[in-house]
Each structure stands twice: as C-alpha cells, then as structure tokens.
Short mmCIF file of C-alpha atoms in Angstrom, two decimals:
data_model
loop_
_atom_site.label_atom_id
_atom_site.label_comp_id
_atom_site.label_asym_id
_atom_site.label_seq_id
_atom_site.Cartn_x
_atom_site.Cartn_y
_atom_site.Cartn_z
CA UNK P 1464 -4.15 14.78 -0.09
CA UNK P 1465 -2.28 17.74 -1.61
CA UNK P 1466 -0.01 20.27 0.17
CA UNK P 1467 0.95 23.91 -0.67
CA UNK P 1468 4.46 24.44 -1.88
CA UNK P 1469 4.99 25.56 2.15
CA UNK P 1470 3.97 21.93 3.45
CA UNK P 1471 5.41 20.03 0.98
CA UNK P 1472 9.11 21.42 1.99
CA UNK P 1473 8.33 20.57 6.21
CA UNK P 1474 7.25 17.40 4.89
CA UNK P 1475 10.26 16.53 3.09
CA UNK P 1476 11.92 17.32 6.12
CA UNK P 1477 9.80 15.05 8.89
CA UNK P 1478 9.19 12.25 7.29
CA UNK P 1479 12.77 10.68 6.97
CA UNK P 1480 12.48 10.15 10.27
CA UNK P 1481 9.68 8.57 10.26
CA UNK P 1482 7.39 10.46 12.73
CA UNK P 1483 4.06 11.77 10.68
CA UNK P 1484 1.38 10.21 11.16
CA UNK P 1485 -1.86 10.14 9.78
CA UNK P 1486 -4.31 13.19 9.47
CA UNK P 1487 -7.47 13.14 10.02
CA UNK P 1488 -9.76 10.21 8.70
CA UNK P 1489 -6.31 8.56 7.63
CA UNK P 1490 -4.92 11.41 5.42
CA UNK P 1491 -1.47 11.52 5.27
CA UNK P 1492 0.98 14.10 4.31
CA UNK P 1493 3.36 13.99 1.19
CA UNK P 1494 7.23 12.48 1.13
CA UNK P 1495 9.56 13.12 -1.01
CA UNK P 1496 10.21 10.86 -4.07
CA UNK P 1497 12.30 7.48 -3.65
CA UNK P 1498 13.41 5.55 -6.77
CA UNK P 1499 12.52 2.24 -6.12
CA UNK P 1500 14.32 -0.30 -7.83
CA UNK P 1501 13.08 -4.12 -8.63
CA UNK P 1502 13.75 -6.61 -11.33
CA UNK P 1503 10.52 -6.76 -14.06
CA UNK P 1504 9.22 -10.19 -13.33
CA UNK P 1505 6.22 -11.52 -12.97
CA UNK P 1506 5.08 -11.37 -9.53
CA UNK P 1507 3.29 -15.09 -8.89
CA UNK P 1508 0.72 -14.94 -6.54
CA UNK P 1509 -1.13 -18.08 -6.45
CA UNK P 1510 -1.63 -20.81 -3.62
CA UNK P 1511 -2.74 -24.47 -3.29
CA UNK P 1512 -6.52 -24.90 -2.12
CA UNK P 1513 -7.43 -27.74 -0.09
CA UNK P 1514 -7.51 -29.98 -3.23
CA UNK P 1515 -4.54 -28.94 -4.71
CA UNK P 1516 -5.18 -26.79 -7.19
CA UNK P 1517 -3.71 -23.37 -7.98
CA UNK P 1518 -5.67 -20.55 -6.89
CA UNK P 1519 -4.72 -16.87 -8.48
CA UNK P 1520 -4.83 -14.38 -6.13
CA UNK P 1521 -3.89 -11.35 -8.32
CA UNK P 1522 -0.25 -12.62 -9.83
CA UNK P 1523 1.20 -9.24 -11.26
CA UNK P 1524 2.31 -9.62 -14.62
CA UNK P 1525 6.07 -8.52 -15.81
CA UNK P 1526 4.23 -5.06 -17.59
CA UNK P 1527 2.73 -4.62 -14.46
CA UNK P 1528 5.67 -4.74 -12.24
CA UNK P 1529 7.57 -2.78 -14.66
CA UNK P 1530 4.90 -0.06 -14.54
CA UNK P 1531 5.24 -0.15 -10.94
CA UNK P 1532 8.47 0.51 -10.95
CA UNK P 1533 8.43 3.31 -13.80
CA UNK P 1534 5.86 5.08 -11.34
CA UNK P 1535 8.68 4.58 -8.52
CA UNK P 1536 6.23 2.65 -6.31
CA UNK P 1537 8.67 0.71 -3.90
CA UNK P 1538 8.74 -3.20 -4.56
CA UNK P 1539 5.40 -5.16 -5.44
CA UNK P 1540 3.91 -5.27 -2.01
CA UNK P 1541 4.54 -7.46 0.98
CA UNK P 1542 1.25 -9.74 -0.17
CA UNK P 1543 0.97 -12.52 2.57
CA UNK P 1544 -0.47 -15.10 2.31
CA UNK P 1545 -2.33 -15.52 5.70
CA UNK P 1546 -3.32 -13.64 9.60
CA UNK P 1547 0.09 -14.80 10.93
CA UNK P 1548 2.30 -13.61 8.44
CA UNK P 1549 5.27 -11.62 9.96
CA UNK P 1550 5.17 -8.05 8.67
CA UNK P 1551 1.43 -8.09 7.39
CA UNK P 1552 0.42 -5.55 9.28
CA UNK P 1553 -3.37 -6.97 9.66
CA UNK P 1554 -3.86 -6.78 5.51
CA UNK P 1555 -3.81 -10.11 3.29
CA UNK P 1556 -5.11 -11.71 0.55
CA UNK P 1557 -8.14 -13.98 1.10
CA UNK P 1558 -11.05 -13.95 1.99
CA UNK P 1559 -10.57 -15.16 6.20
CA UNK P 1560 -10.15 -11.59 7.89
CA UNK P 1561 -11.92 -10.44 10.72
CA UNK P 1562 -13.38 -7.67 7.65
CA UNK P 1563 -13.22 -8.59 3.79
CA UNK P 1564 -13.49 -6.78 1.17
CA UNK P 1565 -14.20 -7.82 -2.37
CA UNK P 1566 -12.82 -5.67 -5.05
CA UNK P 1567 -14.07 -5.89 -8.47
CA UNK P 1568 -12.60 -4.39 -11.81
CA UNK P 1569 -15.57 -2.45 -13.72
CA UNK P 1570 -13.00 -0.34 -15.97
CA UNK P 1571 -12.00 -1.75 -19.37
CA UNK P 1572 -8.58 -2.38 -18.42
CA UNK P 1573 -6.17 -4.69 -16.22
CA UNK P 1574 -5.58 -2.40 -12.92
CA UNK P 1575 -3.05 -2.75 -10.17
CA UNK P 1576 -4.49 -2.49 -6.77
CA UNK P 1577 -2.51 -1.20 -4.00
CA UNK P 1578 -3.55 -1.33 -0.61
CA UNK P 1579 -1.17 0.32 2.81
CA UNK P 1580 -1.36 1.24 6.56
CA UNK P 1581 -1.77 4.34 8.67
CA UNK P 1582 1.13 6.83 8.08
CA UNK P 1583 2.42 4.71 4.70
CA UNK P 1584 0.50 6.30 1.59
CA UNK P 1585 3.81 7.42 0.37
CA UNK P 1586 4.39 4.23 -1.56
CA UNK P 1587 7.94 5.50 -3.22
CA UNK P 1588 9.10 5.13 0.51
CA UNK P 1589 6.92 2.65 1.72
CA UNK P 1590 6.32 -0.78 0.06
CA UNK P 1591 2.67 -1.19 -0.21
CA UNK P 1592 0.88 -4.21 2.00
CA UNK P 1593 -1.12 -5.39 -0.87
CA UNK P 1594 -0.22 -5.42 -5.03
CA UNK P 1595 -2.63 -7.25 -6.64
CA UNK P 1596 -3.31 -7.10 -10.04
CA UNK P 1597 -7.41 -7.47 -11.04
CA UNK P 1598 -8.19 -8.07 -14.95
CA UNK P 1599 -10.79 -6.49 -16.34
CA UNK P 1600 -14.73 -8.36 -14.58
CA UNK P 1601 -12.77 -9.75 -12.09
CA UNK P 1602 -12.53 -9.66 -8.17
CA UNK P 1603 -9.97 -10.42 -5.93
CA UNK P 1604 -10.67 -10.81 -1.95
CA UNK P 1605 -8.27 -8.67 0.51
CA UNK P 1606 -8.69 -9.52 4.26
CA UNK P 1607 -8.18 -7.44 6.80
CA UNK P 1608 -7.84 -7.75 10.62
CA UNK P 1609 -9.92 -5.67 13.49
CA UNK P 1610 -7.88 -2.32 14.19
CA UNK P 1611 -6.46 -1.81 10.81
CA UNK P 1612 -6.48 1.09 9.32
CA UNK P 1613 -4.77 2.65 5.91
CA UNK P 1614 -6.26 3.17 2.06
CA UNK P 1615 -6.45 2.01 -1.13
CA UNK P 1616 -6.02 2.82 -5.01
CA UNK P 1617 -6.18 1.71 -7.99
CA UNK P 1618 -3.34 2.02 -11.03
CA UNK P 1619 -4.65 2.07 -14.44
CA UNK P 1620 -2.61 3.15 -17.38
CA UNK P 1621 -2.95 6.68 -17.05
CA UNK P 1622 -2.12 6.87 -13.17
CA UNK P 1623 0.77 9.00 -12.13
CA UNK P 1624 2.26 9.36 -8.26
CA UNK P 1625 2.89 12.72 -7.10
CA UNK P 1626 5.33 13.28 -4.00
CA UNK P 1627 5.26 9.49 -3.79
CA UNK P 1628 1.11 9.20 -3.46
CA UNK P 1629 -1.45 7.70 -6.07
CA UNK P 1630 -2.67 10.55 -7.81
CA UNK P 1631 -6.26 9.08 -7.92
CA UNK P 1632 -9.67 8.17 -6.58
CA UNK P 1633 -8.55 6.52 -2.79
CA UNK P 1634 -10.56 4.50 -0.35
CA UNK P 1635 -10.30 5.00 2.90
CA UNK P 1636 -10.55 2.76 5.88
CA UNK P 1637 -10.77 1.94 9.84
CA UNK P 1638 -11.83 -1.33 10.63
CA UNK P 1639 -13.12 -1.37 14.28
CA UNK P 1640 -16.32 -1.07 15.50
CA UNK P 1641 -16.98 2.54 15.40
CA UNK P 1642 -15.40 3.14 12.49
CA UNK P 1643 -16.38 3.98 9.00
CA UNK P 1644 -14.66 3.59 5.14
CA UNK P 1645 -15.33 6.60 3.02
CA UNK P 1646 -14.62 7.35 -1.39
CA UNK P 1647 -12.05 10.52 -1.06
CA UNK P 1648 -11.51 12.47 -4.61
CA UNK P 1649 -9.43 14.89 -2.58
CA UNK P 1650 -6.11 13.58 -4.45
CA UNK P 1651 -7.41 13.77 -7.74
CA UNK P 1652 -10.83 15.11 -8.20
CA UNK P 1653 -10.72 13.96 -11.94
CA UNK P 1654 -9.99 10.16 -10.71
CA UNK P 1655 -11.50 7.03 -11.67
CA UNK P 1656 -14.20 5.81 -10.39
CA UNK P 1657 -15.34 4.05 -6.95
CA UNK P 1658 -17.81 3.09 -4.77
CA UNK P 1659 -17.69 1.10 -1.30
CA UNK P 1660 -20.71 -0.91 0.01
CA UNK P 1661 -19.89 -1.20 3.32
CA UNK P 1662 -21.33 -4.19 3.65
CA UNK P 1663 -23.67 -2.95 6.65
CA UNK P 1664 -26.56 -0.79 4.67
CA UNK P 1665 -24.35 1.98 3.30
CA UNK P 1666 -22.58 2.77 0.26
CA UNK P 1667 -20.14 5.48 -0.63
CA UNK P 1668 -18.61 6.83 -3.79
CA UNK P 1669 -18.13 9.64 -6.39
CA UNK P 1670 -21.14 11.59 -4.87
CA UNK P 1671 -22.31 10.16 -1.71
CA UNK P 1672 -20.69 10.13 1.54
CA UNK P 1673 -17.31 11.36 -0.12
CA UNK P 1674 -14.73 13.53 0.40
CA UNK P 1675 -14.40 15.96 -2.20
CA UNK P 1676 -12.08 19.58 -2.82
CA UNK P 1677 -14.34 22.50 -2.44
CA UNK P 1678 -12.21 24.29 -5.15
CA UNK P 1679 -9.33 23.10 -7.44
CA UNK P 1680 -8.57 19.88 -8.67
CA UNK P 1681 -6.72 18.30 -5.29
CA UNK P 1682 -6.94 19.83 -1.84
CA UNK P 1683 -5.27 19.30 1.52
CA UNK P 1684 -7.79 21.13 4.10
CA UNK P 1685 -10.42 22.57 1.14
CA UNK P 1686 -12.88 19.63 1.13
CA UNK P 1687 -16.18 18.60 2.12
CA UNK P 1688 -17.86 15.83 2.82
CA UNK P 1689 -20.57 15.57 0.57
CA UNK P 1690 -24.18 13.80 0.99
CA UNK P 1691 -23.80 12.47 3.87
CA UNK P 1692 -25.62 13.69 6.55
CA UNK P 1693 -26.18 11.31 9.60
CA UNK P 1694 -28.65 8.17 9.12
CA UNK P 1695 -29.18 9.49 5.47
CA UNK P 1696 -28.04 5.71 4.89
CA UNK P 1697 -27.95 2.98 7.53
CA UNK P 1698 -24.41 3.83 9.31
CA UNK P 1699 -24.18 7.39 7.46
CA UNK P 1700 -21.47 9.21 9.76
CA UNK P 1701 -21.17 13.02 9.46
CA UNK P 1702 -19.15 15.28 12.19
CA UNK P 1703 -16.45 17.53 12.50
CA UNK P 1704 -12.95 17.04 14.03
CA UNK P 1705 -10.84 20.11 15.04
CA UNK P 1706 -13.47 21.86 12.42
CA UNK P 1707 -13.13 20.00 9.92
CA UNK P 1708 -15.21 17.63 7.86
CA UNK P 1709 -15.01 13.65 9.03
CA UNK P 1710 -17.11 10.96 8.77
CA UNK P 1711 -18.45 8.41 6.07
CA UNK P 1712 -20.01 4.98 6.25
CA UNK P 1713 -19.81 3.08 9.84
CA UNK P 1714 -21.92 -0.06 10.92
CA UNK P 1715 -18.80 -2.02 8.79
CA UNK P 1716 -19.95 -5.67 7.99
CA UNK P 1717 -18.31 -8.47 9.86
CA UNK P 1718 -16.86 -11.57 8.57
CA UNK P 1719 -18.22 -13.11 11.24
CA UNK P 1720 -21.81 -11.81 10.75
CA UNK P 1721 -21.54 -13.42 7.20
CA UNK P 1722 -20.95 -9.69 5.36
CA UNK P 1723 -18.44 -8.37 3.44
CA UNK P 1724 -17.12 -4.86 1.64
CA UNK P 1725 -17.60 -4.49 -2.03
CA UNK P 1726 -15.77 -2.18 -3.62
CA UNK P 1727 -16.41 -1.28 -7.47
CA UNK P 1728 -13.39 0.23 -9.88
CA UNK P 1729 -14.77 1.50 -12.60
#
C-alpha cells in the first residue's frame, strides 16, 4: 500500500534496520529502492519425479530474469524445493504443504509470480520466497506451511515497482485456522486481474471481498473492504481493527482435508 510523501521519508529511515513489520491484514510499509544485481540466466527450476523424469516447476527464462532485474527486484527468489529447506520460510514449490495453492495464468502473456513473508513486500531489499514463471493456460502449485503469512503478485510486461513494491493487483494471505486470504487493489487500483477461491466455499477478487482505495488510484489507510459482509459467502470475514477495515475469506481449505486455493491471473 501507498504512503504520503510524510511516510515514505520515516520509512526510509526504519526499515534499514529492519524493525517494521506488517500492518494490518499483512500490509506493509514502503523501503527505499535497492539495485539488485544478478547475472541474466535462465533460472532452471525443474526436479526428478519418482520415475525420473523432469518436472518444470516454473524455470524463469533469461528475459525473465533480466526483467527482474531491470525492475530491481532482488535475485530470482529463494525457490526450495521442499518443507525442510533451510531459509524457506514455510513457502515452496509443490504441491505437499500443509495449504496449496494452485495458480493459473488466464492473461495472454508469460507472467512472473512472486510470492514473500510478513514484513518482506519490499522485494528491491528483500529476495522474494517464490519466482516462478507461469506461461500463458498454465498452473504452477506453491505450498505453504500452517502459520505463514505474506502476499503475492504477479509481473506482466507492463508491471513497474514503486519504493521497492509490485505496483499491482496483490493477494494476501494467513494460513492458520482463523485466518482468511483476501484480492487487495489498494497498490494499484488499475491492476490486473485476480481472484482467490479459498478453497473452503469462498472466493475473492476484483469486486468481492476485496480491498479497494475509496479515492485515488493507490491508498495507504483510504480503503474499504468491499462486498463482503459476514457469511455473505461460506467463511466471508468482515470486522474492523483499530477502525479500520479487515477481513476477507476464512474457513481456508486444508491439504489434508483434500482442498486446495485457486488463484486466477487474468
């Protein structure tokens, strides 16, 4: 989400160090810009199934990477392989987390997906936990472990980062069993499309259960959360916290209840 001129100079100052955290539902404030610097190669990301043969996970081509870096996103993501990966921070690829969620490419173009933790949305500073690329009617499985929390975004060709965020369409999420994922335009209210089925009876996107600015085109505390009063859908959240808007779709599907998230770029 978007600060005034005010914020944006505390924030440059704070962050360094490491101490903000997230706001609430998982918005996080602003950091200043970090060149990131990487060599433009193509990012393999396949494995060896049971049988042997080569499974694609999302390999990042060399345009890709090199748009990554051009956007000063830092590296191509820590994309592990598995639960017990050091440094995975409860996020990998697969389709074996505790949550998964099943992310399929609706647009007309190759997208980069980009996936981080609590407190890390500034992905100049902080390397993202997943960089998958997803070609155009494909899907690509991200897992995710109980307790994680963070959000997502898509890069197409006409994404930009500003102060180190994706200046587009995010998802949101908190995996646990009270919470809820939600669709948030507040970055860029002119953002590509998505929409989350949670997997448990309720979807959100571009105009239910979202987050969206109340007036200009990004917001920090001017938003709303929009058709989504409580029980409208099965797991429909809608409260307030400190005054403010919060809520979105809970009752999360379980891997181990045979359900998964499917989110839709379009």
């Amino acid at each position: 989400m978007l600060f005034s001129t005010a914020i944006l100079v505390l924030a440059t100052l704070v962050v360094d160090s490491a101490i903000a955290g997230p706001l609430r539902r998982g918005h996080e404030h602003f950091h200043a810009k970090k060149t990131a610097e990487f060599a433009a190669l193509e990012v393999n990301l396949e494995k060896r199934d049971a049988n042997n043969a080569a499974v694609d996970f999302g390999t990042l081509y060399a345009d890709q990477v090199t748009m990554l870096a051009t956007l000063g996103v830092n590296g191509t993501g820590v994309n592990a392989f598995g639960r017990d990966v050091p440094g995975n921070s409860g996020v990998w690829l697969g389709d074996d987390g505790d949550y998964v969620n099943e992310f399929t490419n609706e647009s007309g173009e190759g997208v980069v997906l980009l996936v981080w933790g609590p407190a890390a949305s500034w992905v100049n500073k902080f390397p993202p936990l997943i960089a998958l690329n997803i070609s155009p009617g494909s899907s690509r499985n991200v897992s995710f472990a109980t307790g994680t929390s963070g959000a997502f975004s898509a890069i197409y060709s006409d994404t930009t980062l500003v102060m180190g965020q994706v200046s587009n369409t995010w998802g949101e999420y908190t995996h646990t069993t009270n919470g809820v994922v939600d669709v948030s335009m507040e970055p860029n209210m002119s953002g590509h499309g998505m929409s989350i089925n949670n997997g448990g009876g309720c979807t959100t996107d571009m105009k239910t259960c979202v987050f969206q600015c109340t007036s200009g085109n990004s917001c920090w505390q001017e938003y709303a959360l929009v058709n989504c009063a409580n029980d409208s859908q099965k797991g429909a959240q809608y409260g307030l916290d400190d005054g403010m808007p919060s809520g979105g779709c809970g009752n999360i599907g379980t891997h181990a209840n045979g359900q998964i998230l499917r989110t839709t770029l379009s």
